[in-house]
Amino acid sequence: LAQDGTLPRDRLLAASLDALACGFQAFRAGWFSRFHERLQPTLDERADHLTRYLHLLGSTTPATVSFACKALHALQKQGRLPCGLLLDHIEPALTVKTKATVTLALRLLGTAHREEPSNHERIALSVASSLLHEAGDVQQRALQLLHALYPEPATASAVVREAVAVAGDLIQPSLRAEFEPWAAGGLAMPACN
């Protein structure tokens, strides 16, 4: 129907994204994300729907968050994802259980840092939340990105050091040495009685 002009493509693209925003369970949401991608949206069409993709980062369906991250990654590769907008919406994607999604979200933040290094504190605060992930490779990627942001952890603001220090008890044993400079430079956490 889109190919013969019966239905406008933009309506189908928008409707499929709006359906994903309804919070359907994965098996139902998957139909809409696959339909959206089968339409093969152009870069311009993706840019037109940037706000919808950003809002999908907050979906309760992990597969939908992953779908949104991939669409945003395509835009970012072409310089069409403003850093400020990404930082306003990325937080939920850093806390999903799916390792691949969190890793892609961290990659988006890494590229944002290279494009706009002046946002390093906001980026670091977002990265800190991914340290709470149970997977060691996610934590390692987050620590690598923090090191790129602050080669000397002691130079980070107290707010950033405190946000990173929160993850101290959850850091994988194999990453303790890499995390230690942050713990040493972070704020002391109150002892629990």
Coordinates of N, CA and C in Angstrom, one line a residue:
L1 N 0.8 -1.2 0.0 CA 0.0 0.0 0.0 C 0.9 1.3 0.0
A2 N 2.0 1.2 0.7 CA 2.9 2.3 0.7 C 3.5 2.5 -0.7
Q3 N 3.9 1.4 -1.3 CA 4.6 1.4 -2.6 C 3.7 2.0 -3.7
D4 N 2.4 1.6 -3.6 CA 1.5 2.2 -4.7 C 0.9 3.5 -4.3
G5 N 1.3 4.1 -3.1 CA 0.8 5.4 -2.8 C -0.5 5.4 -2.1
T6 N -1.1 4.3 -1.8 CA -2.4 4.2 -1.1 C -2.3 4.8 0.4
L7 N -1.2 4.4 1.0 CA -0.9 4.9 2.4 C 0.4 5.7 2.3
P8 N 0.5 6.9 3.0 CA 1.8 7.6 3.0 C 2.8 6.9 3.9
R9 N 4.0 6.8 3.4 CA 5.1 6.2 4.1 C 5.3 6.8 5.5
D10 N 5.2 8.1 5.6 CA 5.5 8.8 6.8 C 4.4 8.4 7.9
R11 N 3.2 8.2 7.4 CA 2.2 7.8 8.4 C 2.5 6.4 8.9
L12 N 3.0 5.5 8.1 CA 3.3 4.1 8.5 C 4.5 4.1 9.5
L13 N 5.5 4.9 9.1 CA 6.7 5.0 10.0 C 6.3 5.6 11.4
A14 N 5.5 6.6 11.4 CA 5.1 7.3 12.6 C 4.2 6.3 13.4
A15 N 3.3 5.7 12.8 CA 2.3 4.8 13.5 C 3.1 3.6 14.1
S16 N 4.1 3.1 13.4 CA 4.8 1.9 14.0 C 5.6 2.3 15.2
L17 N 6.2 3.5 15.2 CA 6.9 4.0 16.3 C 5.9 4.4 17.5
D18 N 4.8 4.9 17.1 CA 3.8 5.2 18.2 C 3.3 4.0 18.8
A19 N 3.2 2.9 18.1 CA 2.7 1.6 18.6 C 3.8 1.1 19.6
L20 N 5.0 1.2 19.2 CA 6.1 0.8 20.1 C 6.1 1.5 21.4
A21 N 5.6 2.8 21.4 CA 5.6 3.6 22.6 C 4.4 3.1 23.6
C22 N 3.6 2.2 23.1 CA 2.5 1.8 23.9 C 2.9 0.8 25.0
G23 N 4.1 0.3 24.9 CA 4.6 -0.6 25.9 C 4.2 -2.1 25.8
F24 N 3.9 -2.5 24.6 CA 3.5 -3.9 24.3 C 4.6 -4.8 24.8
Q25 N 4.3 -6.0 25.1 CA 5.3 -7.0 25.5 C 6.1 -7.3 24.2
A26 N 7.3 -8.0 24.4 CA 8.3 -8.1 23.4 C 7.7 -8.8 22.1
F27 N 6.9 -9.9 22.3 CA 6.4 -10.6 21.1 C 5.5 -9.8 20.3
R28 N 4.8 -8.8 20.9 CA 3.9 -8.0 20.1 C 4.7 -6.7 19.6
A29 N 5.5 -6.2 20.4 CA 6.3 -5.0 20.0 C 7.2 -5.4 18.8
G30 N 7.7 -6.6 18.8 CA 8.6 -7.0 17.7 C 8.0 -6.9 16.4
W31 N 6.7 -7.1 16.3 CA 6.1 -7.0 15.0 C 6.2 -5.6 14.5
F32 N 6.0 -4.6 15.3 CA 6.0 -3.2 14.9 C 7.4 -2.7 14.6
S33 N 8.4 -3.2 15.3 CA 9.8 -2.8 15.0 C 10.3 -3.4 13.7
R34 N 9.9 -4.7 13.5 CA 10.3 -5.3 12.2 C 9.5 -4.7 11.1
F35 N 8.3 -4.3 11.2 CA 7.5 -3.6 10.2 C 8.2 -2.3 9.9
H36 N 8.6 -1.6 10.9 CA 9.3 -0.3 10.7 C 10.5 -0.4 9.9
E37 N 11.3 -1.4 10.2 CA 12.6 -1.6 9.5 C 12.4 -2.2 8.1
R38 N 11.3 -2.9 7.9 CA 11.0 -3.4 6.5 C 10.7 -2.3 5.6
L39 N 10.2 -1.2 6.2 CA 10.0 0.0 5.3 C 11.3 0.7 4.9
Q40 N 12.4 0.3 5.5 CA 13.7 0.8 5.2 C 13.8 2.3 5.3
P41 N 13.5 2.9 6.5 CA 13.5 4.3 6.5 C 14.9 4.9 6.1
T42 N 14.8 6.0 5.4 CA 16.0 6.7 5.0 C 16.6 7.5 6.2
L43 N 17.8 8.0 6.0 CA 18.3 8.8 7.1 C 17.5 10.0 7.4
D44 N 17.0 10.7 6.3 CA 16.1 11.8 6.5 C 14.9 11.5 7.2
E45 N 14.3 10.3 6.9 CA 13.1 9.9 7.6 C 13.4 9.6 9.1
R46 N 14.5 8.9 9.3 CA 14.9 8.7 10.7 C 15.0 10.0 11.5
A47 N 15.7 11.0 10.8 CA 15.9 12.3 11.4 C 14.5 13.0 11.7
D48 N 13.6 12.8 10.9 CA 12.2 13.4 11.1 C 11.6 12.8 12.3
H49 N 11.9 11.5 12.7 CA 11.3 10.9 13.8 C 12.3 10.7 15.0
L50 N 13.3 11.6 15.0 CA 14.3 11.5 16.1 C 13.6 11.6 17.5
T51 N 12.7 12.4 17.7 CA 12.1 12.5 19.0 C 11.4 11.3 19.4
R52 N 10.7 10.6 18.5 CA 10.1 9.3 18.8 C 11.1 8.2 19.2
Y53 N 12.2 8.2 18.4 CA 13.3 7.2 18.8 C 13.8 7.5 20.2
L54 N 14.1 8.8 20.5 CA 14.6 9.1 21.8 C 13.6 8.7 22.9
H55 N 12.3 8.9 22.7 CA 11.4 8.5 23.7 C 11.3 7.0 23.9
L56 N 11.6 6.3 22.9 CA 11.6 4.8 23.0 C 12.7 4.3 23.9
L57 N 13.7 5.1 24.1 CA 14.8 4.7 25.0 C 14.2 4.4 26.4
G58 N 13.1 5.0 26.8 CA 12.5 4.8 28.1 C 11.4 3.7 28.1
S59 N 11.4 2.9 27.0 CA 10.4 1.8 27.0 C 10.7 0.7 28.0
T60 N 9.6 0.1 28.5 CA 9.8 -1.0 29.5 C 10.1 -2.3 28.8
T61 N 10.1 -2.3 27.4 CA 10.4 -3.5 26.7 C 11.8 -3.4 26.2
P62 N 12.7 -4.3 26.7 CA 14.1 -4.2 26.4 C 14.4 -4.2 24.9
A63 N 13.7 -5.0 24.1 CA 13.9 -5.1 22.7 C 13.6 -3.8 22.0
T64 N 12.6 -3.1 22.5 CA 12.3 -1.8 21.9 C 13.4 -0.8 22.2
V65 N 14.0 -0.8 23.4 CA 15.1 0.1 23.7 C 16.3 -0.2 22.8
S66 N 16.5 -1.5 22.5 CA 17.6 -1.9 21.6 C 17.3 -1.4 20.2
F67 N 16.1 -1.5 19.8 CA 15.7 -1.0 18.4 C 16.0 0.5 18.3
A68 N 15.6 1.2 19.4 CA 15.8 2.7 19.4 C 17.3 3.0 19.4
C69 N 18.1 2.3 20.1 CA 19.5 2.6 20.2 C 20.1 2.4 18.8
K70 N 19.7 1.3 18.1 CA 20.2 1.1 16.7 C 19.9 2.2 15.8
A71 N 18.6 2.7 15.9 CA 18.2 3.8 15.0 C 19.0 5.1 15.3
L72 N 19.2 5.3 16.6 CA 20.0 6.5 17.0 C 21.4 6.4 16.6
H73 N 21.9 5.2 16.6 CA 23.3 4.9 16.2 C 23.5 5.3 14.7
A74 N 22.5 4.9 13.9 CA 22.5 5.2 12.5 C 22.6 6.7 12.2
L75 N 21.8 7.4 13.0 CA 21.8 8.9 12.9 C 23.1 9.5 13.4
Q76 N 23.6 9.0 14.5 CA 24.8 9.5 15.0 C 26.0 9.4 14.1
K77 N 26.0 8.2 13.4 CA 27.1 7.9 12.5 C 27.2 9.0 11.4
Q78 N 26.0 9.6 11.1 CA 26.0 10.6 10.0 C 25.9 12.0 10.6
G79 N 26.2 12.2 11.9 CA 26.3 13.5 12.6 C 24.9 14.1 12.7
R80 N 23.9 13.3 12.9 CA 22.5 13.8 13.0 C 21.8 13.5 14.3
L81 N 22.6 13.3 15.3 CA 22.1 13.1 16.7 C 22.7 14.1 17.6
P82 N 22.0 15.2 18.0 CA 22.5 16.2 18.9 C 22.8 15.6 20.2
C83 N 24.0 15.9 20.7 CA 24.5 15.4 22.0 C 23.5 15.7 23.1
G84 N 23.1 16.9 23.2 CA 22.2 17.3 24.3 C 20.9 16.5 24.4
L85 N 20.3 16.3 23.2 CA 19.1 15.5 23.2 C 19.4 14.0 23.6
L86 N 20.5 13.5 23.1 CA 20.9 12.1 23.6 C 21.0 12.1 25.1
L87 N 21.7 13.0 25.7 CA 21.9 13.0 27.1 C 20.6 13.2 27.9
D88 N 19.7 13.9 27.3 CA 18.4 14.1 28.0 C 17.6 12.8 28.1
H89 N 17.9 11.8 27.2 CA 17.0 10.6 27.1 C 17.7 9.3 27.3
I90 N 19.1 9.2 27.4 CA 19.8 8.0 27.3 C 19.8 7.2 28.6
E91 N 19.5 7.8 29.7 CA 19.6 7.1 31.0 C 18.9 5.7 31.1
P92 N 17.7 5.6 30.7 CA 17.0 4.3 30.8 C 17.7 3.2 30.0
A93 N 18.3 3.5 28.9 CA 19.0 2.5 28.1 C 20.3 2.0 28.7
L94 N 20.8 2.7 29.7 CA 22.0 2.3 30.4 C 21.7 1.3 31.6
T95 N 20.4 1.1 31.9 CA 20.0 0.3 33.0 C 19.2 -1.0 32.7
V96 N 19.1 -1.2 31.4 CA 18.4 -2.5 31.0 C 19.3 -3.7 31.2
K97 N 18.7 -4.8 31.3 CA 19.5 -6.0 31.6 C 20.3 -6.5 30.4
T98 N 19.8 -6.2 29.2 CA 20.4 -6.7 28.0 C 21.8 -6.1 27.8
K99 N 22.9 -6.9 27.8 CA 24.2 -6.4 27.7 C 24.5 -5.6 26.4
A100 N 24.0 -6.2 25.3 CA 24.2 -5.6 24.0 C 23.6 -4.2 23.9
T101 N 22.5 -4.0 24.5 CA 21.8 -2.7 24.5 C 22.6 -1.7 25.3
V102 N 23.0 -2.0 26.5 CA 23.8 -1.1 27.3 C 25.1 -0.8 26.6
T103 N 25.7 -1.8 26.0 CA 27.0 -1.6 25.3 C 26.8 -0.6 24.2
L104 N 25.7 -0.7 23.4 CA 25.5 0.2 22.3 C 25.2 1.6 22.9
A105 N 24.5 1.7 24.0 CA 24.2 3.0 24.6 C 25.5 3.7 25.1
L106 N 26.4 2.9 25.6 CA 27.8 3.4 26.0 C 28.5 3.9 24.7
R107 N 28.4 3.1 23.6 CA 29.0 3.6 22.4 C 28.5 4.9 21.9
L108 N 27.2 5.1 22.1 CA 26.6 6.4 21.7 C 27.2 7.5 22.6
L109 N 27.4 7.2 23.8 CA 28.0 8.2 24.7 C 29.4 8.5 24.4
G110 N 30.2 7.4 24.0 CA 31.6 7.6 23.7 C 31.7 8.5 22.4
T111 N 30.8 8.3 21.5 CA 30.9 9.1 20.3 C 30.4 10.5 20.6
A112 N 29.4 10.7 21.5 CA 29.0 12.0 21.9 C 30.1 12.8 22.5
H113 N 30.9 12.1 23.3 CA 32.1 12.7 24.0 C 33.1 13.2 22.9
R114 N 33.4 12.4 21.9 CA 34.3 12.8 20.9 C 33.8 14.0 20.1
E115 N 32.5 14.0 19.9 CA 31.9 15.1 19.1 C 31.8 16.4 19.9
E116 N 31.4 16.3 21.2 CA 31.3 17.5 22.1 C 31.9 17.2 23.4
P117 N 33.2 17.3 23.5 CA 33.9 17.0 24.8 C 33.5 17.9 25.9
S118 N 32.9 19.0 25.6 CA 32.5 20.0 26.7 C 31.4 19.4 27.6
N119 N 30.7 18.3 27.1 CA 29.6 17.7 27.9 C 30.2 16.5 28.8
H120 N 31.5 16.5 29.0 CA 32.1 15.3 29.7 C 31.4 15.0 31.1
E121 N 31.0 16.0 31.8 CA 30.4 15.7 33.1 C 29.1 15.1 33.0
R122 N 28.2 15.6 32.1 CA 26.9 14.9 31.9 C 27.1 13.5 31.4
I123 N 28.0 13.3 30.5 CA 28.2 12.0 29.9 C 28.7 11.1 31.1
A124 N 29.6 11.5 31.9 CA 30.2 10.7 33.0 C 29.1 10.3 33.9
L125 N 28.2 11.2 34.2 CA 27.1 10.9 35.2 C 26.2 9.8 34.6
S126 N 26.0 9.8 33.3 CA 25.2 8.8 32.6 C 25.9 7.5 32.6
V127 N 27.2 7.5 32.3 CA 28.0 6.3 32.3 C 28.0 5.6 33.6
A128 N 28.1 6.4 34.7 CA 28.2 5.9 36.1 C 27.0 4.9 36.3
S129 N 25.8 5.2 35.8 CA 24.7 4.3 36.1 C 24.9 2.9 35.5
S130 N 25.6 2.8 34.4 CA 25.9 1.5 33.8 C 26.8 0.6 34.6
L131 N 27.5 1.2 35.5 CA 28.4 0.5 36.4 C 27.6 -0.5 37.3
L132 N 26.3 -0.2 37.5 CA 25.5 -1.0 38.3 C 25.0 -2.3 37.6
H133 N 25.4 -2.4 36.3 CA 25.0 -3.6 35.5 C 25.8 -4.8 36.1
E134 N 25.2 -6.0 36.0 CA 25.8 -7.2 36.6 C 26.9 -7.8 35.7
A135 N 26.9 -7.4 34.5 CA 27.9 -8.0 33.5 C 29.2 -7.3 33.6
G136 N 30.3 -8.1 33.8 CA 31.6 -7.5 33.9 C 32.0 -6.8 32.7
D137 N 31.7 -7.3 31.4 CA 32.1 -6.6 30.2 C 31.4 -5.2 30.1
V138 N 30.2 -5.1 30.6 CA 29.5 -3.8 30.6 C 30.3 -2.8 31.5
Q139 N 30.6 -3.3 32.7 CA 31.3 -2.5 33.7 C 32.7 -2.1 33.1
Q140 N 33.3 -3.0 32.5 CA 34.7 -2.7 31.9 C 34.5 -1.6 30.8
R141 N 33.5 -1.8 30.0 CA 33.3 -0.7 28.9 C 33.1 0.6 29.6
A142 N 32.3 0.6 30.6 CA 31.9 1.9 31.3 C 33.2 2.5 32.0
L143 N 34.0 1.7 32.6 CA 35.3 2.2 33.2 C 36.2 2.7 32.1
Q144 N 36.3 2.1 31.0 CA 37.1 2.6 29.9 C 36.6 3.9 29.4
L145 N 35.3 4.1 29.3 CA 34.8 5.4 28.9 C 35.0 6.4 30.0
L146 N 34.9 6.1 31.2 CA 35.2 7.0 32.3 C 36.6 7.5 32.2
H147 N 37.5 6.5 32.0 CA 39.0 6.8 31.9 C 39.2 7.8 30.7
A148 N 38.5 7.6 29.6 CA 38.6 8.5 28.4 C 38.1 9.9 28.8
L149 N 37.1 10.0 29.6 CA 36.6 11.3 30.1 C 37.5 11.9 31.1
Y150 N 38.0 11.1 32.0 CA 38.9 11.6 33.1 C 40.1 10.7 33.2
P151 N 41.2 11.0 32.5 CA 42.4 10.1 32.6 C 42.9 10.1 34.1
E152 N 42.6 11.2 34.8 CA 42.9 11.2 36.3 C 41.6 11.3 37.0
P153 N 41.1 10.3 37.6 CA 39.8 10.3 38.3 C 39.7 11.4 39.3
A154 N 40.8 11.8 39.9 CA 40.8 12.8 41.0 C 40.4 14.2 40.4
T155 N 40.5 14.3 39.1 CA 40.1 15.6 38.5 C 38.6 15.7 38.2
A156 N 37.9 14.6 38.4 CA 36.4 14.6 38.2 C 35.8 15.4 39.3
S157 N 34.6 16.0 39.1 CA 33.9 16.7 40.1 C 33.5 15.7 41.2
A158 N 33.1 16.3 42.4 CA 32.7 15.5 43.5 C 31.4 14.8 43.1
V159 N 30.5 15.4 42.3 CA 29.3 14.8 41.9 C 29.5 13.5 41.1
V160 N 30.5 13.6 40.1 CA 30.8 12.5 39.3 C 31.4 11.4 40.1
R161 N 32.4 11.7 41.0 CA 33.1 10.7 41.8 C 32.1 10.0 42.7
E162 N 31.1 10.7 43.3 CA 30.1 10.1 44.1 C 29.2 9.2 43.3
A163 N 28.8 9.6 42.1 CA 28.0 8.7 41.3 C 28.7 7.4 40.9
V164 N 30.0 7.5 40.6 CA 30.8 6.3 40.3 C 31.0 5.5 41.6
A165 N 31.3 6.1 42.7 CA 31.5 5.3 43.9 C 30.3 4.5 44.4
V166 N 29.1 4.9 44.0 CA 27.9 4.1 44.4 C 28.0 2.7 43.9
A167 N 28.7 2.4 42.8 CA 28.8 1.1 42.3 C 29.9 0.2 42.9
G168 N 30.6 0.8 43.9 CA 31.7 0.1 44.5 C 31.5 -1.4 44.9
D169 N 30.4 -1.7 45.5 CA 30.1 -3.0 46.0 C 29.8 -4.0 44.9
L170 N 29.4 -3.4 43.7 CA 28.9 -4.3 42.6 C 29.9 -4.5 41.5
I171 N 31.1 -3.9 41.6 CA 32.1 -4.1 40.6 C 32.7 -5.5 40.7
Q172 N 32.8 -6.1 39.5 CA 33.4 -7.4 39.4 C 34.8 -7.5 40.0
P173 N 35.2 -8.6 40.7 CA 36.5 -8.7 41.3 C 37.6 -8.4 40.2
S174 N 37.4 -8.9 39.0 CA 38.5 -8.7 38.0 C 38.7 -7.2 37.6
L175 N 37.7 -6.4 38.0 CA 37.8 -5.0 37.6 C 38.2 -4.1 38.8
R176 N 38.4 -4.6 40.0 CA 38.6 -3.9 41.2 C 39.8 -2.9 41.0
A177 N 40.9 -3.4 40.4 CA 42.1 -2.6 40.3 C 41.8 -1.4 39.4
E178 N 41.0 -1.6 38.3 CA 40.7 -0.5 37.4 C 39.7 0.5 38.1
F179 N 38.9 0.0 39.0 CA 37.9 0.8 39.7 C 38.6 1.6 40.9
E180 N 39.6 1.0 41.4 CA 40.2 1.6 42.6 C 40.6 3.1 42.6
P181 N 41.1 3.6 41.5 CA 41.4 5.0 41.5 C 40.1 5.9 41.7
W182 N 39.0 5.3 41.2 CA 37.7 6.0 41.4 C 37.3 5.9 42.9
A183 N 37.4 4.8 43.4 CA 37.1 4.6 44.8 C 37.9 5.4 45.7
A184 N 39.2 5.5 45.4 CA 40.2 6.3 46.2 C 39.9 7.8 46.1
G185 N 39.5 8.2 44.9 CA 39.2 9.6 44.7 C 37.8 10.0 44.9
G186 N 36.9 9.0 45.2 CA 35.5 9.3 45.4 C 35.3 9.7 46.9
L187 N 34.0 10.0 47.1 CA 33.6 10.4 48.4 C 33.4 9.2 49.3
A188 N 33.7 9.3 50.6 CA 33.5 8.2 51.5 C 32.0 7.9 51.6
M189 N 31.7 6.6 51.5 CA 30.3 6.2 51.7 C 30.0 5.9 53.1
P190 N 28.9 6.3 53.7 CA 28.6 6.0 55.1 C 28.5 4.5 55.4
A191 N 29.0 4.1 56.5 CA 29.0 2.7 56.9 C 27.6 2.4 57.3
C192 N 27.1 1.2 57.0 CA 25.8 0.7 57.4 C 26.0 0.0 58.8
N193 N 25.1 0.3 59.7 CA 25.1 -0.4 61.0 C 24.1 -1.5 61.1

